Amino acid sequence: MSAALESVLEATMGSLFRSEEMTLCQLFLQSEAAYACVSELGELGLVQFRDLNPDVNAFQRKFVNEVRRCDEMERKLRYLEKEIKKDGIPMLDTGENPEAPQPREMIDLEATFEKLENELREVNQNAEALKRNFLELTELKHILRKTQVFFDEHLYTITETLGSHYRNPLSFVAGVILRERIPAFERMLWRACRGNVFLRQAEIETPLEDPSTGDQVFKSVFIIFFQGDQLKTRVKKICEGFRATLYPCPEAPADRREMAMGVMTRIEDLNTVLGQTQDHRHRVLVAAAKNIKNWFIKVRKIKAIYHTLNLFNLDVTQKCLIAECWVPVLDIETIQQALRRGTERSGSSVPPILNRMETFEDPPTYNRTNKFTKGFQALIDAYGVASYREMNPAPYTIITFPFLFAVMFGDLGHGMLMFAFAAWMVLKEKPLAAQKTDNEIWNIFFGGRYIIFLMGLFSMYTGLIYNDVFSKSLNLFGSHWEIRNLTSKDVLDNGVLPINPTWDYVGHPYPFGMDPIWQLAENKIIFLNSYKMKISIIFGIIHMLFGVVVGLFNHLYFKRRLNIICEFIPQILFLIFLFFYMTILMFIKWIKYAAPHPINNPDVTTSSFCAPSVLITFINMVLFKSPEEKDTEGTKKNPCDPWMYGGQNGLQMLLVLVALLCIPWMLFAKPFMMMQERKKKHMQDLNTHNTENGDLDGSGAVQAQGQVQGGHKEEEEDMAEVMIHQGIHTIEYVLGSVSHTASYLRLWALSLAHAQLSEVLWNMVLRNGLTQGGGLGGIILWALFAFWATMTVAILVLMEGLSAFLHTLRLHWVEFQSKFYLGQGYSFTPFSFEILLETAQATSEAAD
């Protein structure tokens, strides 16, 4: 019972706080059962195969022909998909996930796709030929109509223009040209023919369809009059150069009318044939659209299976495939069941064999995630994938990330907007996920919906603590301040007054968060600066201490006793004795000192006037400097006590000395202990050698001495590397402790900036609208509110939210994770149909 309980705890807690335990396995599959077994493993998605043929060209592998056949089928499906989208036919997506077809079904799929492609190409070719014929007849119809007007109205003008010496009948050509080419076409005719031609053109009002591209183009009809064969040749070459289409046009009106009637009859017949062709094409595409999604899934699964089989080796009998794969230890039984199902499907009588292998390679890192933890794990993996079985920061990040974000973004109103947006994405999760848009920004927001949800929720909480709602305060419990010793005239003459705790404070604090009276106080910034700066340091030091403690769990798991003694203990002492002690001083100052009050706090020594500065105290502590206890004249003692408690000076000197001793401890202890262990081991090996070979003679002694010297030289090289690494690590930690502590002041700085920007936006925009009266004032208020709301969402929620997000990310990546996280592993990438299909879908959408 206890063993079962321990295994369950390991399965749940272990996978949450550190990566899954992985093992390398060797898999033996019978050739006829390999396809079905790999198919089952692809549906399971828990096996990462290794390439056992790294030196074999992709075109020389066993199943290369099957992969090529899949590529050809996929090409045909993409052609069908393109034609379906061109006609705007919806493709049925039932959400089904069909199993990978058996190899024998590939022939039927290939025949189906071949038939559909040939039929569709034939229909398209016929339709293009019919459309081209239809275009020619339509252009000829317009030519016959327009040229009749040209002949009737402009024949006299042509004769007058070309001169009286042209007595012979004029020749002409008629055709159609793109409308945008008319100006250049006319200039070229005038220059090449030296003004001896007459061009007349008219626009075709309706656009014409280009049969090759399907685009709608605008064209114009033209007719060119000239005389002589030389000009005729020149005119035709210019028409050819401008890609103008020439058509025969009878000179006699009766002939033109007769031709026009024949053209109209042919156009009507073509319309009928074109309609029938389009109907047939539409029926073919509609039938294909019903199955194309499933066809894509089937073909991609077949292709993935054969790609995976190309990673396997064949045994000498050519009847068995051998594979090596990484699998989670907890899922070995599930994988064996999938292999048995695949064997049964294939009808094979030889069961597959899955053997665990011993290896010195680092296994891949596999952290189980769900839709909630996936986003947080992605933040961690973006910095670096955890080393195998290293402590996973994601579970802690689920709480610390939105909380530190909220400390910077704390506003109840802005947090509510963020929370509402994320809640909508969470509630509409399934329909939004089914849309599968390729908008990158939307996909980032939707992928991090649970992160945004928690960030908005925590921001609402910190907004209540700060009592900040769109730069205003909520008076939930009534202010605990009273304005005393002031007349009405004093209040009216001074719009904003500083709060003086000596007279105005009632005596007990506001129940929750900031008192709303601070929103009206002149010294609000001074008070909030001190408060937010201190809590930023407190949160930062606690966060870093937690990171060092998490590193202890890594040392315990990997049994690094030397790291615990030589790294963890001095690191935790250094951080606690210096920086955590500073936070203790903050709490002592908050508890011991209060505003002077004639009733509540009559003692001057415990008033805020006598409260020592924590920063100055910390600096004096590090410099071993005592505070001045006399006034400037040095004649009498200051009534204020420079110490917060008795024995503070001695304790602080002890803390600093221990902290300073931790630096050489971190620097020299580990190399020294490693050197002692190596010497001890070397002596044991030497004694063992002497015992086995008896007493050494002179030559043996010389030989042993040479071996010792050689080993000592190698040991010195190794220890030099250890010393360099330890020196870098020590300097990085000591200096990082100072810089990282200061880095957490960004919590204060961004919180102050966010609050001030929100207040400026309120005062400069919405406040002006609220002071307007009457009907015009309502319109102005409506316009100003729209502008204020837009700027609030764009700047204070989106831009400031992104800024706070990036700063929070830096605090986790650098200040927190640097204390324990190496991030030098590589991800577990299993053979999974689900992942492959999602990747293929995203690639096809991006290509579109």
C-alpha atoms as one frame of an Amber mdcrd trajectory, in Angstrom:
protein
   0.000   0.000   0.000   2.783   2.424   0.969   4.744   1.587  -2.170   1.680
   2.296  -4.325   1.152   5.597  -2.517   4.780   6.586  -3.090   4.518   5.783
  -6.788   1.360   7.885  -7.095   3.023  10.816  -5.317   6.043  10.499  -7.581
   3.778  10.430 -10.633   1.845  13.562  -9.652   4.270  15.739  -7.711   7.382
  14.669  -9.592   5.973  15.524 -13.002   4.793  18.877 -11.694   7.961  20.129
 -10.034  10.560  18.446 -12.234  10.585  16.800 -15.644   9.450  13.238 -16.247
  11.876  10.383 -15.752  12.885   9.166 -19.204  14.528   5.983 -20.405  16.106
   4.859 -23.657  14.460   1.767 -25.120  15.211  -0.573 -27.984  12.217  -1.643
 -30.044  12.048  -4.783 -32.219   9.175  -4.900 -34.725   8.297  -7.509 -37.314
   8.349  -5.966 -40.797   4.646  -6.567 -41.549   3.616  -5.194 -38.151   5.928
  -2.150 -38.101   3.540   0.150 -39.999   0.559  -0.540 -37.714   2.660  -0.300
 -34.543   4.174   3.043 -35.542   0.668   4.248 -36.408  -0.522   3.411 -32.889
   2.504   5.135 -31.367   1.772   8.217 -33.470  -1.753   8.380 -32.100  -0.335
   8.017 -28.580   2.385  10.691 -28.958   4.707   9.470 -26.184   7.737   8.130
 -28.078  10.694  10.055 -29.488  12.585   7.978 -32.059  16.288   8.337 -32.744
  17.755   8.273 -36.242  19.779   5.064 -36.531  20.852   5.933 -40.112  22.444
   9.380 -39.768  24.954   8.743 -42.545  22.411   7.411 -45.057  21.138   9.841
 -47.674  17.411  10.560 -47.574  17.070   9.214 -51.124  18.738   5.921 -50.244
  16.522   4.867 -47.371  14.222   1.895 -47.501  10.843   3.637 -47.693  11.817
   6.588 -49.894   9.426   5.503 -52.678   6.461   5.474 -50.289   7.389   8.963
 -49.063   7.526  10.190 -52.680   4.105   8.721 -53.356   2.771  10.585 -50.323
   4.364  13.802 -51.549   2.655  13.359 -54.909  -0.713  12.706 -53.261  -0.248
  15.776 -51.068   0.538  17.871 -54.153  -2.682  16.749 -55.808  -4.659  17.534
 -52.673  -3.155  21.015 -52.508  -4.201  21.555 -56.133  -7.750  20.465 -55.287
  -7.752  22.701 -52.200  -6.613  25.670 -54.276  -9.411  25.165 -56.784 -11.983
  24.736 -54.013 -10.897  27.983 -52.363 -10.934  29.756 -55.722 -14.625  28.938
 -56.107 -15.367  29.869 -52.493 -16.723  26.425 -51.636 -16.655  25.699 -47.869
 -14.590  22.673 -46.911 -16.348  20.422 -44.443 -14.449  20.055 -41.177 -16.252
  17.639 -38.887 -13.377  17.523 -36.408 -12.870  13.823 -37.091  -9.439  12.284
 -36.750  -9.373   9.244 -39.051  -6.797   6.572 -38.420  -3.874   6.142 -40.731
  -4.940   3.949 -43.701  -3.338   0.588 -44.250  -0.555   0.481 -46.870  -2.806
  -1.355 -49.310  -5.274   1.563 -49.200  -2.664   3.897 -50.664  -3.410   2.536
 -54.143  -7.091   3.436 -53.839  -6.263   6.924 -52.567  -3.787   7.473 -55.392
  -6.343   6.375 -57.967  -9.014   8.662 -56.478  -6.714  11.696 -56.435  -5.430
  10.955 -59.935  -8.965  10.746 -61.290 -10.033  13.968 -59.602  -6.965  15.867
 -60.737  -7.243  14.729 -64.362 -10.967  15.466 -64.458 -10.494  18.890 -62.933
  -7.581  19.796 -65.223  -9.570  18.706 -68.269 -12.567  20.752 -67.154 -10.321
  23.760 -66.493  -8.646  23.473 -69.896 -12.009  23.235 -71.648 -13.360  26.133
 -69.624 -10.290  28.245 -70.422 -10.607  27.499 -74.137 -14.308  28.370 -74.050
 -13.626  31.583 -72.115 -10.904  32.564 -74.570 -13.313  31.975 -77.471 -15.999
  33.900 -75.603 -13.576  36.805 -75.036 -12.673  36.947 -78.720 -16.319  36.960
 -79.772 -17.155  39.629 -77.190 -14.306  41.838 -78.373 -15.378  41.313 -81.986
 -18.956  42.274 -81.045 -17.735  45.551 -79.569 -15.532  46.228 -82.613 -18.450
  45.762 -84.984 -20.562  48.144 -82.924 -17.955  50.864 -82.464 -16.541  50.841
 -85.998 -19.975  51.485 -87.473 -19.970  54.848 -85.696 -16.414  55.545 -86.817
 -17.249  54.923 -90.453 -20.420  57.001 -90.351 -19.087  60.077 -88.558 -15.387
  60.389 -89.324 -14.758  59.340 -92.944 -14.876  62.937 -94.161 -12.634  64.050
 -91.319 -10.070  61.408 -92.220  -9.898  62.557 -95.825  -9.447  66.174 -94.798
  -6.771  65.248 -92.261  -4.659  63.034 -94.518  -4.802  65.512 -97.447  -6.430
  65.790-100.827  -3.594  63.916-102.579  -4.830  60.610-100.992  -7.341  59.763
-103.708  -7.164  55.984-103.402  -9.422  54.163-100.895  -7.972  54.041 -97.342
  -7.010  50.796 -95.664  -7.705  50.140 -91.998  -7.170  47.659 -89.174  -9.382
  47.253 -86.101  -8.665  45.640 -82.802  -8.756  45.730 -78.996  -6.049  46.896
 -76.580  -5.743  47.352 -72.804  -7.043  50.750 -71.799  -3.902  51.838 -69.926
  -1.760  51.275 -73.042  -3.722  53.671 -75.266  -1.621  56.858 -74.659   1.709
  55.158 -75.351   0.177  53.273 -78.287  -1.050  56.508 -79.865   2.328  58.259
 -79.453   4.187  55.337 -80.986   1.853  55.262 -84.008   2.250  59.008 -84.577
   6.068  58.886 -84.362   6.633  55.655 -86.298   4.213  56.574 -89.109   5.106
  60.293 -89.085   1.535  61.377 -88.685   0.279  59.522 -91.791  -2.257  57.411
 -89.883  -5.501  58.277 -88.181  -6.374  56.519 -84.899  -9.844  56.423 -83.448
 -10.566  54.618 -80.160 -13.503  54.082 -77.827 -13.667  52.501 -74.386 -15.507
  49.251 -73.705 -17.706  50.123 -70.731 -17.886  46.709 -69.066 -14.739  44.872
 -67.843 -13.724  41.671 -69.608 -12.420  38.512 -67.924  -8.897  37.354 -68.747
  -9.229  33.567 -69.316  -5.643  32.871 -68.163  -5.740  34.654 -64.796  -9.465
  35.193 -64.224  -8.878  38.916 -63.554 -11.253  41.613 -64.764  -9.547  43.994
 -67.225 -10.679  47.135 -69.017 -10.039  47.416 -72.746 -10.666  49.825 -75.620
 -11.636  49.344 -79.278  -9.471  51.110 -81.869  -9.423  51.517 -85.633  -6.421
  52.805 -87.589  -6.769  54.282 -91.092  -3.752  54.415 -93.420  -2.727  54.021
 -97.067  -0.108  51.721 -98.520   1.388  48.322 -97.717   4.427  49.833 -96.002
   2.300  51.616 -93.420   0.169  48.508 -93.037   3.193  46.404 -92.113   4.435
  49.078 -89.695   1.042  49.436 -88.010   0.660  45.691 -87.507   4.117  45.432
 -85.939   3.266  48.223 -83.488  -0.023  46.478 -82.623   1.859  43.262 -82.023
   4.373  45.049 -79.813   1.611  46.501 -77.619  -0.152  43.106 -77.471  -3.226
  44.436 -79.195  -5.600  41.866 -80.696  -6.616  42.534 -84.330  -9.931  41.317
 -85.734 -11.320  41.219 -89.286 -13.843  43.985 -89.853 -15.837  44.178 -93.140
 -15.915  47.566 -94.807 -19.487  47.312 -96.033 -22.209  48.089 -93.433 -24.346
  45.147 -94.566 -21.460  42.734 -94.098 -20.785  44.126 -90.612 -24.426  43.699
 -89.600 -24.476  40.149 -90.890 -21.260  39.309 -89.048 -22.596  40.875 -85.843
 -25.699  38.672 -85.969 -23.540  35.568 -86.379 -21.328  36.647 -83.469 -24.350
  37.113 -81.176 -25.622  33.632 -82.036 -22.262  32.069 -81.252 -21.992  34.000
 -77.971 -25.361  32.633 -76.821 -24.279  29.086 -77.633 -20.996  29.603 -75.784
 -22.835  30.915 -72.720 -24.849  27.709 -72.574 -21.771  25.478 -72.886 -19.847
  27.566 -70.335 -22.685  27.265 -67.836 -22.751  23.495 -68.210 -18.959  23.324
 -67.826 -19.022  25.449 -64.670 -21.816  23.342 -63.195 -19.815  20.174 -63.785
 -16.687  21.756 -62.252 -18.720  22.916 -59.255 -20.146  19.439 -58.664 -16.665
  17.891 -58.777 -15.299  20.440 -56.305 -18.259  20.171 -53.924 -17.824  16.400
 -53.799 -14.088  16.807 -53.126 -14.659  19.497 -50.475 -16.606  17.040 -48.322
 -13.605  14.718 -47.930 -10.508  16.849 -48.503  -9.852  17.494 -44.790  -9.902
  13.781 -43.999  -7.795  13.046 -47.090  -5.155  15.492 -45.924  -5.079  13.860
 -42.478  -4.753  10.369 -43.930  -1.980  11.278 -46.378  -0.009  13.207 -43.760
  -0.257  10.326 -41.312   0.951   7.841 -43.929   3.840  10.130 -44.818   4.800
  10.598 -41.152   4.771   6.846 -40.570   7.108   6.149 -43.467   9.391   9.030
 -42.431   9.615   7.406 -39.003  10.230   3.945 -40.446  13.177   5.410 -42.358
  14.806   6.069 -38.983  14.838   2.328 -38.190  17.449  -0.306 -38.928  16.915
  -3.685 -40.568  18.348  -6.803 -38.979  20.418  -9.281 -40.930  17.373 -11.394
 -41.835  15.570  -8.373 -43.347  12.446  -9.442 -41.443  12.731  -7.271 -38.358
  13.003  -3.522 -37.860  15.048  -2.191 -34.941  14.426   1.222 -33.411  15.728
   3.220 -30.466  13.485   5.684 -28.680  13.127   7.843 -25.595   9.994   7.148
 -23.575   8.646   8.334 -20.191   9.096   5.621 -17.581   5.530   6.046 -16.295
   4.103   5.419 -19.794   5.969   2.239 -20.699   2.917   0.074 -20.001   0.713
   2.352 -22.135   3.237   2.158 -24.975   3.351  -1.636 -24.768  -0.429  -1.778
 -25.007  -0.314   0.400 -28.140   2.277  -1.923 -29.658   0.069  -4.935 -28.945
  -2.890  -3.221 -30.622  -0.765  -2.504 -33.682   0.372  -6.108 -33.858  -3.200
  -7.351 -33.669  -4.302  -4.961 -36.425  -1.563  -6.167 -38.745  -2.383  -9.816
 -38.105   1.169 -10.594 -37.075   1.845 -13.469 -34.731   5.217 -12.192 -33.457
   4.839  -9.766 -30.547   6.993  -6.604 -30.465   9.819  -6.366 -27.963  10.531
  -3.206 -25.956  13.771  -3.347 -23.937  15.162  -0.642 -21.657  18.783   0.307
 -22.424  21.542   1.738 -20.292  23.072   4.949 -21.672  25.291   7.821 -20.583
  23.449  10.309 -22.814  21.357  13.056 -21.279  17.686  12.199 -21.829  15.289
  14.818 -23.232  13.247  16.977 -20.892   9.515  16.257 -20.808   7.170  18.369
 -18.699   3.529  17.340 -18.839   1.279  20.328 -19.390  -2.392  21.065 -19.819
  -4.145  24.044 -21.351  -3.660  26.009 -18.114   0.039  25.330 -17.467   1.063
  25.290 -21.140   1.455  29.070 -21.379   3.575  29.328 -18.231   5.767  26.439
 -19.346   6.282  28.220 -22.678   7.620  31.277 -20.797  10.189  29.075 -19.044
  11.181  27.158 -22.179  11.667  30.435 -24.077  14.623  31.136 -21.761  15.987
  27.607 -21.999  14.716  24.071 -21.702  15.387  22.630 -18.264  18.200  20.155
 -17.855  17.029  16.596 -17.310  15.177  16.220 -13.965  16.057  19.771 -12.973
  13.548  21.671 -10.825  10.921  23.178 -13.092  10.228  26.878 -12.350   6.802
  26.784 -14.032   4.689  25.778 -10.976   6.065  28.697  -8.964   5.836  31.041
 -11.926   2.075  30.429 -12.071   1.789  32.521  -8.874   4.865  34.752  -8.810
   4.595  35.927 -12.426   1.076  37.444 -12.269   1.744  38.762  -8.756   4.923
  40.673  -9.671   3.169  41.909 -12.804   0.301  43.153 -10.664   2.656  45.012
  -8.320   3.717  47.112 -11.332   0.306  47.244 -13.019  -1.847  47.596  -9.878
  -5.071  49.319 -10.912  -8.502  47.887 -10.221 -10.030  49.370 -13.370  -7.278
  48.398 -15.782  -6.986  44.965 -14.179 -10.736  44.507 -14.598 -10.474  45.243
 -18.341  -7.656  42.700 -18.690  -9.515  40.166 -16.577 -12.732  40.571 -18.607
 -10.901  40.105 -21.924  -9.118  36.970 -20.690 -12.320  35.594 -19.140 -14.083
  35.993 -22.496 -11.297  34.044 -24.247 -11.457  31.316 -21.597 -15.256  30.992
 -21.759 -15.263  31.004 -25.596 -12.225  28.755 -25.738 -13.557  25.998 -27.992
 -15.193  28.138 -30.719 -12.224  30.525 -30.773  -9.755  27.634 -31.048 -11.797
  26.126 -33.894 -11.391  29.290 -35.992  -7.644  28.589 -36.459  -6.719  32.080
 -37.614  -3.218  32.912 -38.840  -3.185  36.306 -37.102   0.018  36.123 -35.072
  -0.945  38.758 -32.493  -4.292  37.106 -31.806  -2.631  33.689 -31.481  -0.212
  35.098 -28.878  -3.081  36.574 -26.860  -5.160  33.407 -27.118  -2.238  31.125
 -26.265  -1.565  33.159 -23.122  -5.211  33.591 -22.102  -4.717  31.976 -18.702
  -1.637  34.122 -18.045  -3.629  37.256 -18.911  -6.511  35.968 -16.779  -4.319
  35.668 -13.681  -2.503  38.930 -14.407  -5.844  40.748 -14.542  -7.083  39.027
 -11.372  -3.930  39.856  -9.396  -3.956  43.419 -10.753  -7.461  43.862  -9.377
  -6.202  42.723  -5.975  -3.194  45.062  -5.941  -5.437  47.823  -7.286  -7.572
  47.406  -4.173  -4.441  47.480  -2.007  -3.271  50.699  -3.712  -6.907  51.923
  -3.745  -6.416  52.958  -7.357  -9.256  52.734  -9.900  -8.550  54.641 -13.109
  -6.434  57.046 -10.952  -9.325  57.510  -8.484  -9.913  55.965  -5.047 -12.795
  53.983  -3.560 -14.103  55.184  -0.183 -15.338  51.794   1.016 -14.932  52.134
   4.785 -14.777  55.871   5.291 -11.527  57.789   5.712  -9.649  57.390   8.975
  -8.260  60.913   8.828  -9.790  64.068  10.238  -8.962  67.622   9.245  -8.444
  69.570  12.456  -7.434  73.117  13.361  -8.478  74.338   9.929 -11.297  76.733
   9.070 -13.492  76.541   5.986 -11.549  79.465   4.532  -8.268  77.550   4.914
  -9.677  74.555   3.045 -11.154  76.680   0.249  -8.004  78.758  -0.187  -5.796
  75.625  -0.349  -7.135  73.148  -2.868  -4.640  70.455  -1.895  -3.228  70.111
   1.630  -0.533  67.807   3.008  -1.713  65.250   5.546  -0.097  65.703   8.935
  -0.296  62.523  11.012   0.368  64.523  14.172  -3.072  66.087  14.128  -5.132
  64.531  11.363  -4.777  60.787  12.033  -7.636  59.183  14.024  -5.479  56.474
  15.564  -6.322  53.190  13.849  -5.510  52.205  10.260  -7.775  51.886   7.249
  -9.131  48.283   7.219  -7.898  47.288   3.754  -5.444  49.016   1.457  -4.759
  52.741   1.192  -6.946  55.322   2.860  -8.829  57.216   0.087  -7.806  60.558
   1.621  -4.302  60.031   0.197  -5.729  60.655  -3.274  -6.325  64.297  -2.235
  -3.077  64.792  -0.293  -0.278  66.973  -1.579   2.326  64.609  -0.146   0.774
  61.515  -1.721   3.794  60.854  -3.979   6.224  61.083  -1.044   4.212  58.586
   0.970   3.600  56.131  -1.908   7.225  56.305  -3.052   8.485  55.210   0.346
   5.854  52.479   0.636   6.240  51.006  -2.861  10.034  51.195  -2.767  10.182
  49.185   0.449   7.718  46.499  -0.635   9.623  46.151  -3.933  12.816  45.376
  -2.020  10.964  43.001   0.335   9.328  41.062  -2.507  12.601  40.963  -4.437
  14.688  39.570  -1.592  12.046  36.973  -0.732  11.886  35.984  -4.407  15.664
  35.575  -4.629  15.811  33.668  -1.339  13.182  31.307  -2.675  15.290  30.777
  -5.808  18.321  29.820  -3.697  16.187  27.410  -1.640  14.858  25.786  -4.814
  18.482  25.229  -5.804  18.873  23.184  -2.599  16.274  20.715  -3.880  18.349
  20.291  -7.045  21.475  19.557  -4.974  19.577  17.070  -2.814  18.036  15.261
  -5.778  21.311  14.966  -7.695  23.179  14.187  -4.409  25.617  17.070  -4.764
  26.814  17.173  -1.185  29.764  19.376  -2.139  27.464  21.982  -3.706  25.306
  22.116  -0.588  28.305  22.753   1.682  30.304  25.018  -0.625  27.584  26.883
  -2.532  24.130  26.740  -0.973  25.098  27.429   2.656  27.374  30.458   1.957
  24.892  31.805  -0.619  21.932  31.647   1.743  23.985  33.118   4.619  25.274
  35.956   2.436  21.769  36.825   1.244  20.127  36.557   4.668  22.800  38.309
   6.745  22.959  41.328   4.446  19.827  41.813   2.384  17.194  39.922   4.324
  18.441  41.712   7.441  17.683  44.978   5.628  14.068  43.887   5.162  13.879
  43.019   8.872  14.982  46.578   9.629  12.097  47.824   7.497   9.580  45.858
   9.530  11.179  46.978  12.805  10.932  50.592  11.651   7.267  50.175  10.672
   6.388  48.559  14.005   8.450  50.646  16.396   8.112  54.153  15.001   4.922
  56.099  14.391   3.816  59.654  13.800   4.100  61.874  16.894   0.737  62.318
  18.549  -0.043  63.998  21.872  -2.278  61.103  22.905  -1.457  58.002  20.818
   2.325  58.475  20.669   3.660  61.089  23.127   7.193  59.561  23.240   9.511
  61.559  20.961  12.073  58.743  20.651   9.572  56.464  18.923   8.219  59.170
  16.628   8.884  59.365  12.910  11.325  62.238  13.510  13.670  59.862  15.334
  13.269  56.922  12.929  16.672  56.076  11.387  16.941  55.733   7.634  17.124
  52.048   6.650  19.347  52.856   3.672  21.809  54.904   5.723  21.799  52.235
   8.437  22.572  49.541   5.853  25.390  51.586   4.293  26.917  52.293   7.717
  26.599  48.620   8.558  28.543  47.522   5.470  31.198  50.227   6.043  31.499
  49.402   9.777  30.570  52.991  10.559  28.620  54.057  13.661  25.950  56.746
  13.356  26.585  60.189  14.839  25.028  60.529  18.281  25.777  64.237  18.873
  24.315  67.355  17.373  26.273  69.626  15.057  27.865  71.540  17.945  28.790
  68.357  19.805  27.747  69.815  23.165  24.811  67.614  24.019  23.405  64.318
  23.034  20.596  64.044  20.499  17.421  62.795  22.250  16.829  60.389  19.316
  18.378  56.956  19.624  20.370  56.092  16.441  19.816  52.369  17.073  16.517
  50.586  16.505  17.178  47.974  19.214  19.745  47.087  21.816  22.948  45.427
  20.662  22.321  46.394  17.059  25.875  47.559  16.374  27.494  44.336  17.545
  25.015  42.130  15.744  25.456  44.065  12.502  29.230  43.770  12.661  28.892
  40.030  13.179  26.495  39.708  10.244  28.799  41.623   7.906  31.839  39.606
   8.972  30.033  36.304   8.374  28.782  37.582   5.011  32.320  38.580   4.012
  33.636  35.190   5.081  31.079  33.581   2.770  32.897  35.036  -0.251  36.168
  33.058   0.185  34.013  30.147   1.311  32.254  30.126  -2.070  35.516  30.770
  -3.898  37.979  28.303  -2.334  36.043  25.651  -0.394  34.793  23.624  -3.355
  38.153  23.441  -5.220  39.965  22.618  -1.970  37.550  19.815  -1.042  37.668
  18.431  -4.589  41.450  18.427  -4.435  41.429  16.589  -1.097  38.998  13.977
  -2.433  41.124  13.417  -5.538  44.294  13.041  -3.489  42.562  10.589  -1.204
  41.303   8.578  -4.162  44.729   8.679  -5.782  46.363   7.347  -2.651  43.809
   4.564  -2.416  44.513   3.577  -6.032  48.241   3.660  -5.365  47.932   1.470
  -2.259  45.770  -0.979  -4.175  48.405  -1.132  -6.920  51.211  -1.790  -4.381
  49.205  -4.506  -2.658  48.516  -6.325  -5.893  52.116  -6.174  -7.184  54.054
  -6.470  -3.915  56.993  -4.177  -3.016  58.243  -2.103  -5.877  61.893  -2.249
  -6.848  63.864   0.743  -8.009  62.601   0.723 -11.551  59.052   0.249 -10.342
  59.402   3.178  -7.959  60.592   5.399 -10.781  57.712   4.286 -12.959  55.171
   4.888 -10.185  56.658   8.308  -9.540  56.305   9.196 -13.198  52.676   8.115
 -13.179  51.971  10.233 -10.117  53.595  13.261 -11.684  51.628  12.833 -14.881
  48.381  12.451 -12.967  49.227  15.506 -10.862  49.713  17.615 -13.987  46.322
  16.550 -15.346  44.804  17.219 -11.918  46.267  20.736 -11.915  44.684  21.459
 -15.286  41.308  20.240 -14.063  41.564  22.210 -10.834  42.486  25.347 -12.792
  39.224  25.033 -14.696  37.351  24.455 -11.451  38.949  27.540  -9.896  38.086
  29.706 -12.890  34.502  28.458 -12.933  34.145  28.913  -9.182  35.625  32.410
  -9.342  33.197  33.450 -12.063  30.294  31.907 -10.163  31.285  33.660  -6.913
  31.740  37.080  -8.521  28.476  36.678 -10.406  26.570  35.773  -7.254  28.060
  38.468  -4.990  27.699  41.302  -7.483  24.410  39.867  -8.721  22.956  39.954
  -5.236  23.463  43.714  -5.179  22.369  44.383  -8.754  19.425  42.003  -8.590
  18.169  43.607  -5.385  18.313  46.989  -7.090  16.658  45.474 -10.174  13.509
  44.744  -8.173  13.077  48.511  -7.759  11.473  48.350 -11.194   8.396  47.131
  -9.326   8.233  50.535  -7.619   9.227  52.576 -10.682   6.692  51.049 -13.074
   3.930  51.148 -10.477   4.564  54.842  -9.913   4.763  55.536 -13.652   1.524
  53.660 -14.319  -0.361  55.504 -11.576   0.950  58.913 -12.656   0.201  58.300
 -16.330  -3.323  57.227 -15.436  -3.786  60.365 -13.322  -2.434  62.634 -16.065
  -4.797  61.094 -18.619  -7.764  61.617 -16.281  -6.908  65.229 -15.453  -6.065
  66.285 -19.001  -8.917  64.537 -20.807 -11.947  63.302 -18.882 -11.858  65.887
 -16.118 -12.363  68.689 -18.671 -15.489  66.959 -19.967 -16.963  66.573 -16.488
 -16.753  70.336 -15.890 -18.914  71.136 -18.934 -22.647  71.740 -18.513 -25.748
  71.782 -20.702 -26.459  69.880 -23.902 -23.196  70.926 -25.513 -21.380  69.715
 -22.417 -22.967  66.283 -22.846 -21.690  66.060 -26.419 -18.212  67.197 -25.341
 -18.229  64.688 -22.483 -19.235  61.904 -24.885 -16.376  62.755 -27.265 -13.833
  63.138 -24.459 -14.946  59.889 -22.843 -14.483  58.049 -26.151 -10.985  59.510
 -26.491 -10.168  58.742 -22.843 -11.414  55.148 -23.149  -9.415  54.609 -26.347
  -6.228  55.984 -24.817  -6.811  53.976 -21.629  -7.024  50.698 -23.540  -4.257
  51.517 -26.034  -1.704  53.058 -23.664  -2.495  52.088 -20.085  -3.709  48.536
 -20.716  -1.918  47.371 -23.859   1.317  49.365 -23.905   1.836  49.593 -20.147
   0.695  45.987 -19.791   3.288  44.857 -22.331   5.967  46.877 -20.557   5.095
  45.365 -17.166   4.962  41.894 -18.758   8.474  42.224 -20.189   9.888  43.536
 -16.914   8.245  40.667 -15.025   9.709  38.229 -17.530  13.165  39.660 -16.932
  12.774  39.373 -13.141  11.975  35.678 -13.517  14.570  34.854 -16.160  17.492
  36.730 -14.584  16.869  37.518 -10.924  14.945  34.355  -9.976  16.004  31.537
 -12.289  19.702  32.412 -12.202  19.779  31.197  -8.586  19.056  27.562  -9.460
  18.124  27.060 -13.125  20.654  25.888 -15.719  18.288  25.448 -18.674  20.773
  23.393 -20.721  18.484  20.537 -21.734  16.591  19.773 -24.930  12.885  19.239
 -25.396  11.179  15.886 -25.702   9.745  15.863 -29.234   7.626  12.743 -29.547
   6.312  11.266 -32.750   2.765  12.579 -32.509   0.144  12.846 -35.227  -1.546
  15.667 -33.326   1.593  17.826 -33.325   2.388  16.989 -36.948  -1.108  17.867
 -38.150  -1.148  21.148 -36.204   2.233  22.092 -37.664   1.134  21.204 -41.199
  -2.091  23.181 -40.756  -0.218  26.239 -39.484   2.260  25.992 -42.377  -0.487
  25.788 -45.005  -2.344  28.754 -43.476   0.846  30.811 -43.417   1.498  29.944
 -47.066  -2.019  31.067 -48.004
